[in-house]
Short mmCIF file of C-alpha atoms in Angstrom, two decimals:
data_model
loop_
_atom_site.label_atom_id
_atom_site.label_comp_id
_atom_site.label_asym_id
_atom_site.label_seq_id
_atom_site.Cartn_x
_atom_site.Cartn_y
_atom_site.Cartn_z
CA UNK A 1377 32.39 83.09 51.38
CA UNK A 1378 34.23 84.70 54.28
CA UNK A 1379 36.54 81.72 54.43
CA UNK A 1380 33.77 79.30 55.26
CA UNK A 1381 34.41 76.65 52.68
CA UNK A 1382 36.14 73.63 54.27
CA UNK A 1383 34.75 70.69 56.24
CA UNK A 1384 35.54 71.15 59.97
CA UNK A 1385 34.40 69.16 63.06
CA UNK A 1386 35.08 67.87 66.55
CA UNK A 1387 35.08 64.60 68.36
CA UNK A 1388 33.91 64.16 71.98
CA UNK A 1389 35.44 61.54 74.44
CA UNK A 1390 34.68 60.75 78.04
CA UNK A 1391 37.12 63.41 79.36
CA UNK A 1392 37.80 65.81 76.47
CA UNK A 1393 37.22 67.13 72.93
CA UNK A 1394 39.45 67.18 69.79
CA UNK A 1395 38.78 69.70 67.05
CA UNK A 1396 39.69 68.85 63.49
CA UNK A 1397 40.49 71.84 61.56
CA UNK A 1398 39.09 75.29 62.61
CA UNK A 1399 37.75 77.15 59.59
CA UNK A 1400 38.85 79.92 57.33
CA UNK A 1401 38.36 82.87 59.71
CA UNK A 1402 38.32 83.66 63.44
CA UNK A 1403 34.52 84.17 63.05
CA UNK A 1404 34.17 80.64 61.69
CA UNK A 1405 36.36 79.32 64.45
CA UNK A 1406 34.15 80.97 66.96
CA UNK A 1407 31.09 79.38 65.57
CA UNK A 1408 32.81 76.01 65.73
CA UNK A 1409 33.69 76.71 69.37
CA UNK A 1410 30.00 77.59 70.07
CA UNK A 1411 28.93 74.43 68.39
CA UNK A 1412 31.26 72.34 70.66
CA UNK A 1413 29.84 74.16 73.72
CA UNK A 1414 26.34 73.52 72.61
CA UNK A 1415 27.15 69.69 72.85
CA UNK A 1416 29.50 69.46 75.83
CA UNK A 1417 31.25 71.39 78.58
CA UNK A 1418 34.22 69.10 78.47
CA UNK A 1419 37.57 70.78 77.84
CA UNK A 1420 39.01 71.08 74.26
CA UNK A 1421 42.24 69.18 74.62
CA UNK A 1422 43.45 69.24 71.04
CA UNK A 1423 42.98 71.23 67.77
CA UNK A 1424 44.30 69.16 64.93
CA UNK A 1425 45.50 71.20 61.85
CA UNK A 1426 45.43 69.02 58.76
CA UNK A 1427 47.53 71.28 56.58
CA UNK A 1428 48.58 74.90 55.97
CA UNK A 1429 45.79 76.30 53.75
CA UNK A 1430 43.85 79.29 55.33
CA UNK A 1431 40.36 77.79 54.78
CA UNK A 1432 41.39 75.08 57.26
CA UNK A 1433 43.33 76.96 59.84
CA UNK A 1434 42.60 80.65 59.96
CA UNK A 1435 40.12 80.06 62.70
CA UNK A 1436 42.77 78.80 65.10
CA UNK A 1437 42.83 81.97 67.11
CA UNK A 1438 39.38 81.17 68.56
CA UNK A 1439 40.88 78.28 70.42
CA UNK A 1440 44.08 79.87 71.87
CA UNK A 1441 42.46 80.95 75.05
CA UNK A 1442 41.31 77.46 75.87
CA UNK A 1443 44.72 76.13 76.71
CA UNK A 1444 44.47 73.55 73.95
CA UNK A 1445 47.42 71.72 72.30
CA UNK A 1446 47.60 72.37 68.68
CA UNK A 1447 48.63 69.34 66.52
CA UNK A 1448 50.14 69.12 63.09
CA UNK A 1449 52.44 67.32 60.66
CA UNK A 1450 56.19 67.67 61.44
CA UNK A 1451 56.47 69.88 58.25
CA UNK A 1452 53.58 72.13 59.12
CA UNK A 1453 55.59 74.83 61.24
CA UNK A 1454 57.89 75.16 58.26
CA UNK A 1455 55.00 75.73 55.83
CA UNK A 1456 53.42 78.28 58.23
CA UNK A 1457 56.67 80.16 58.36
CA UNK A 1458 56.98 80.24 54.60
CA UNK A 1459 53.43 81.14 53.81
CA UNK A 1460 51.78 82.70 56.88
CA UNK A 1461 52.54 86.28 56.06
CA UNK A 1462 51.60 85.95 52.42
CA UNK A 1463 48.23 84.36 53.25
CA UNK A 1464 47.46 87.17 55.65
CA UNK A 1465 48.15 89.74 52.88
CA UNK A 1466 46.48 87.90 50.04
CA UNK A 1467 43.29 86.96 51.86
CA UNK A 1468 42.36 90.48 52.71
CA UNK A 1469 40.38 90.62 49.57
CA UNK A 1470 38.23 87.64 50.70
CA UNK A 1471 38.02 88.39 54.40
CA UNK A 1472 38.16 92.20 54.59
CA UNK A 1473 38.88 93.53 58.02
CA UNK A 1474 38.26 90.11 59.54
CA UNK A 1475 41.71 89.12 58.52
CA UNK A 1476 43.04 91.63 61.27
CA UNK A 1477 41.90 89.08 63.74
CA UNK A 1478 43.79 86.10 62.37
CA UNK A 1479 46.89 85.02 64.19
CA UNK A 1480 49.16 82.29 62.72
CA UNK A 1481 49.13 79.51 65.30
CA UNK A 1482 52.00 77.07 65.09
CA UNK A 1483 51.29 73.55 66.43
CA UNK A 1484 53.40 72.39 69.28
CA UNK A 1485 52.63 68.70 69.11
CA UNK A 1486 54.03 67.41 65.88
CA UNK A 1487 53.41 64.08 64.15
CA UNK A 1488 56.38 62.46 62.51
CA UNK A 1489 54.63 59.37 61.25
CA UNK A 1490 51.80 58.13 63.38
CA UNK A 1491 50.37 59.17 66.74
CA UNK A 1492 47.32 58.77 69.01
CA UNK A 1493 45.27 61.15 71.02
CA UNK A 1494 43.41 60.07 74.07
CA UNK A 1495 40.13 61.79 74.76
CA UNK A 1496 39.09 59.38 77.54
CA UNK A 1497 37.96 56.04 76.40
CA UNK A 1498 38.19 57.36 72.82
CA UNK A 1499 41.47 57.31 71.12
CA UNK A 1500 42.13 59.04 67.79
CA UNK A 1501 44.68 57.69 65.19
CA UNK A 1502 46.68 60.36 63.53
CA UNK A 1503 48.92 59.79 60.49
CA UNK A 1504 51.34 62.09 58.79
CA UNK A 1505 51.59 61.59 54.99
CA UNK A 1506 54.37 61.93 52.52
CA UNK A 1507 53.90 64.64 49.91
CA UNK A 1508 50.51 64.53 48.25
CA UNK A 1509 48.00 67.47 48.52
CA UNK A 1510 50.80 69.25 50.32
CA UNK A 1511 54.04 67.98 52.00
CA UNK A 1512 52.37 68.17 55.40
CA UNK A 1513 48.97 66.32 55.17
CA UNK A 1514 47.59 64.84 58.39
CA UNK A 1515 44.57 62.54 58.65
CA UNK A 1516 42.53 61.83 61.78
CA UNK A 1517 40.75 58.36 62.23
CA UNK A 1518 38.14 57.78 64.95
CA UNK A 1519 37.88 53.97 65.26
CA UNK A 1520 34.86 54.35 67.76
CA UNK A 1521 32.66 55.78 65.01
CA UNK A 1522 34.48 54.60 61.86
CA UNK A 1523 34.88 58.24 60.72
CA UNK A 1524 37.99 59.30 58.87
CA UNK A 1525 38.85 63.02 58.66
CA UNK A 1526 41.11 63.34 55.67
CA UNK A 1527 41.61 67.10 55.28
CA UNK A 1528 42.36 67.84 51.59
CA UNK A 1529 43.65 64.25 50.81
CA UNK A 1530 40.03 63.81 49.75
CA UNK A 1531 37.86 66.04 47.66
CA UNK A 1532 34.27 65.17 46.70
CA UNK A 1533 32.59 67.12 43.88
CA UNK A 1534 35.03 70.04 44.24
CA UNK A 1535 38.03 69.67 41.83
CA UNK A 1536 41.00 68.14 43.81
CA UNK A 1537 43.98 70.44 44.17
CA UNK A 1538 47.64 69.63 43.94
CA UNK A 1539 49.84 71.75 46.13
CA UNK A 1540 52.38 68.97 46.49
CA UNK A 1541 52.74 66.16 44.04
CA UNK A 1542 50.52 64.41 41.54
CA UNK A 1543 52.41 61.19 41.72
CA UNK A 1544 52.60 61.41 45.56
CA UNK A 1545 48.90 61.91 45.66
CA UNK A 1546 48.31 58.80 43.67
CA UNK A 1547 50.58 56.84 45.99
CA UNK A 1548 49.00 58.32 49.17
CA UNK A 1549 45.38 57.42 47.91
CA UNK A 1550 46.41 53.76 47.54
CA UNK A 1551 47.66 53.72 51.15
CA UNK A 1552 44.91 55.82 52.55
CA UNK A 1553 42.21 53.50 51.28
CA UNK A 1554 43.49 50.78 53.59
CA UNK A 1555 42.26 52.87 56.63
CA UNK A 1556 39.41 50.64 58.15
CA UNK A 1557 36.99 53.58 58.15
CA UNK A 1558 33.30 53.36 57.15
CA UNK A 1559 32.58 57.09 56.43
CA UNK A 1560 34.68 60.00 55.46
CA UNK A 1561 34.72 63.67 56.16
CA UNK A 1562 36.64 65.12 53.20
CA UNK A 1563 38.35 68.40 53.05
CA UNK A 1564 35.71 69.67 50.69
CA UNK A 1565 32.40 68.22 49.60
CA UNK A 1566 29.58 66.22 51.14
CA UNK A 1567 30.24 64.62 54.46
CA UNK A 1568 29.55 61.00 55.37
CA UNK A 1569 30.27 59.16 52.08
CA UNK A 1570 31.03 55.50 52.30
CA UNK A 1571 34.73 54.48 52.58
CA UNK A 1572 36.85 53.65 50.52
CA UNK A 1573 34.32 54.26 47.67
CA UNK A 1574 34.69 57.94 48.35
CA UNK A 1575 38.07 57.82 46.72
CA UNK A 1576 36.92 56.49 43.41
CA UNK A 1577 36.22 59.80 41.63
CA UNK A 1578 39.51 61.35 42.87
CA UNK A 1579 41.61 58.36 41.75
CA UNK A 1580 39.88 58.39 38.36
CA UNK A 1581 40.69 62.09 37.88
CA UNK A 1582 44.37 61.66 38.85
CA UNK A 1583 44.84 58.65 36.68
CA UNK A 1584 43.44 60.43 33.75
CA UNK A 1585 45.57 63.49 34.33
CA UNK A 1586 48.82 61.39 34.79
CA UNK A 1587 47.84 59.35 31.64
CA UNK A 1588 47.27 62.45 29.52
CA UNK A 1589 50.45 64.21 30.80
CA UNK A 1590 52.68 61.13 29.93
CA UNK A 1591 51.19 61.18 26.47
CA UNK A 1592 51.83 64.87 26.03
CA UNK A 1593 55.44 64.55 27.23
CA UNK A 1594 56.06 61.84 24.75
CA UNK A 1595 54.65 64.05 21.97
CA UNK A 1596 56.97 66.84 23.02
CA UNK A 1597 54.27 69.21 24.13
CA UNK A 1598 55.15 72.13 26.41
CA UNK A 1599 53.59 73.06 29.72
CA UNK A 1600 51.09 75.56 28.34
CA UNK A 1601 49.66 72.82 26.12
CA UNK A 1602 49.53 70.48 29.01
CA UNK A 1603 47.63 73.11 31.16
CA UNK A 1604 45.12 73.50 28.37
CA UNK A 1605 44.42 69.88 27.61
CA UNK A 1606 45.45 67.43 30.23
CA UNK A 1607 42.61 65.85 32.28
CA UNK A 1608 39.93 67.55 30.16
CA UNK A 1609 37.84 64.41 30.04
CA UNK A 1610 37.09 64.96 33.70
CA UNK A 1611 35.61 68.45 33.10
CA UNK A 1612 31.98 67.36 33.60
CA UNK A 1613 32.59 65.45 36.81
CA UNK A 1614 33.82 68.37 39.01
CA UNK A 1615 32.92 71.73 40.33
CA UNK A 1616 35.40 74.69 39.79
CA UNK A 1617 37.25 72.70 37.21
CA UNK A 1618 38.52 75.54 35.13
CA UNK A 1619 39.82 77.29 38.22
CA UNK A 1620 42.07 74.28 39.28
CA UNK A 1621 42.72 71.92 36.49
CA UNK A 1622 45.21 74.00 34.65
CA UNK A 1623 47.21 74.40 37.88
CA UNK A 1624 47.00 70.66 38.49
CA UNK A 1625 48.26 69.93 35.00
CA UNK A 1626 51.10 72.29 35.38
CA UNK A 1627 52.18 70.67 38.62
CA UNK A 1628 51.91 67.24 37.29
CA UNK A 1629 53.73 68.16 34.01
CA UNK A 1630 56.76 69.17 35.98
CA UNK A 1631 56.97 65.85 37.70
CA UNK A 1632 56.23 63.59 34.85
CA UNK A 1633 58.66 65.37 32.46
CA UNK A 1634 61.42 64.01 34.68
CA UNK A 1635 60.11 60.52 35.28
#
């Protein structure tokens, strides 16, 4: 897939543009830059990085020559420092020589809790979340259109992935749904679903997973048993379930075991 698997986009104000995530390779980032330029000649003022995963941020190098400000959660620089070199090595099998063009770009504008970005009569509302999909998730809400960019806090059709906290993900979902959006751009899956209805499947999956894990812990099951069985009632509802469900169960088991 050459790294082209995540939803990315841009928002145009009267004076400037903000890009939200920049794709999984420099080539994808360049395609996004070309898409911006096909719509407007206004300067790109911000590139928002919703989290550390390569499919969302390996395209950042395509925007470094534009003089933009890169924006991220306050914990994102730490995550980039810890994982950046590993990602560059491990993604060679997916990107081939294209990985040589990737530069790890560290955001200079960090969001502690909430922040706003002014594009000229169009203000974006950013929120840094507590640990959920990762420990550095950032969302972008555009009140002018009612569109909410969630990064990987929302998955549609694609099995959700826990790289942070199952219990934290459940808590964040309950808070995220209060955002007065009308449509959502999820990290993965169809764009434009109604809000907050788009959260229903993800909430159901996490609730089922947590319920199963609590029952397994009570029975004295081990992590291997949990990985094989927890959340399996959701198998038919998600793509790539076998690739990610055992990982999610393992992550959740480690938390729930110590509740």
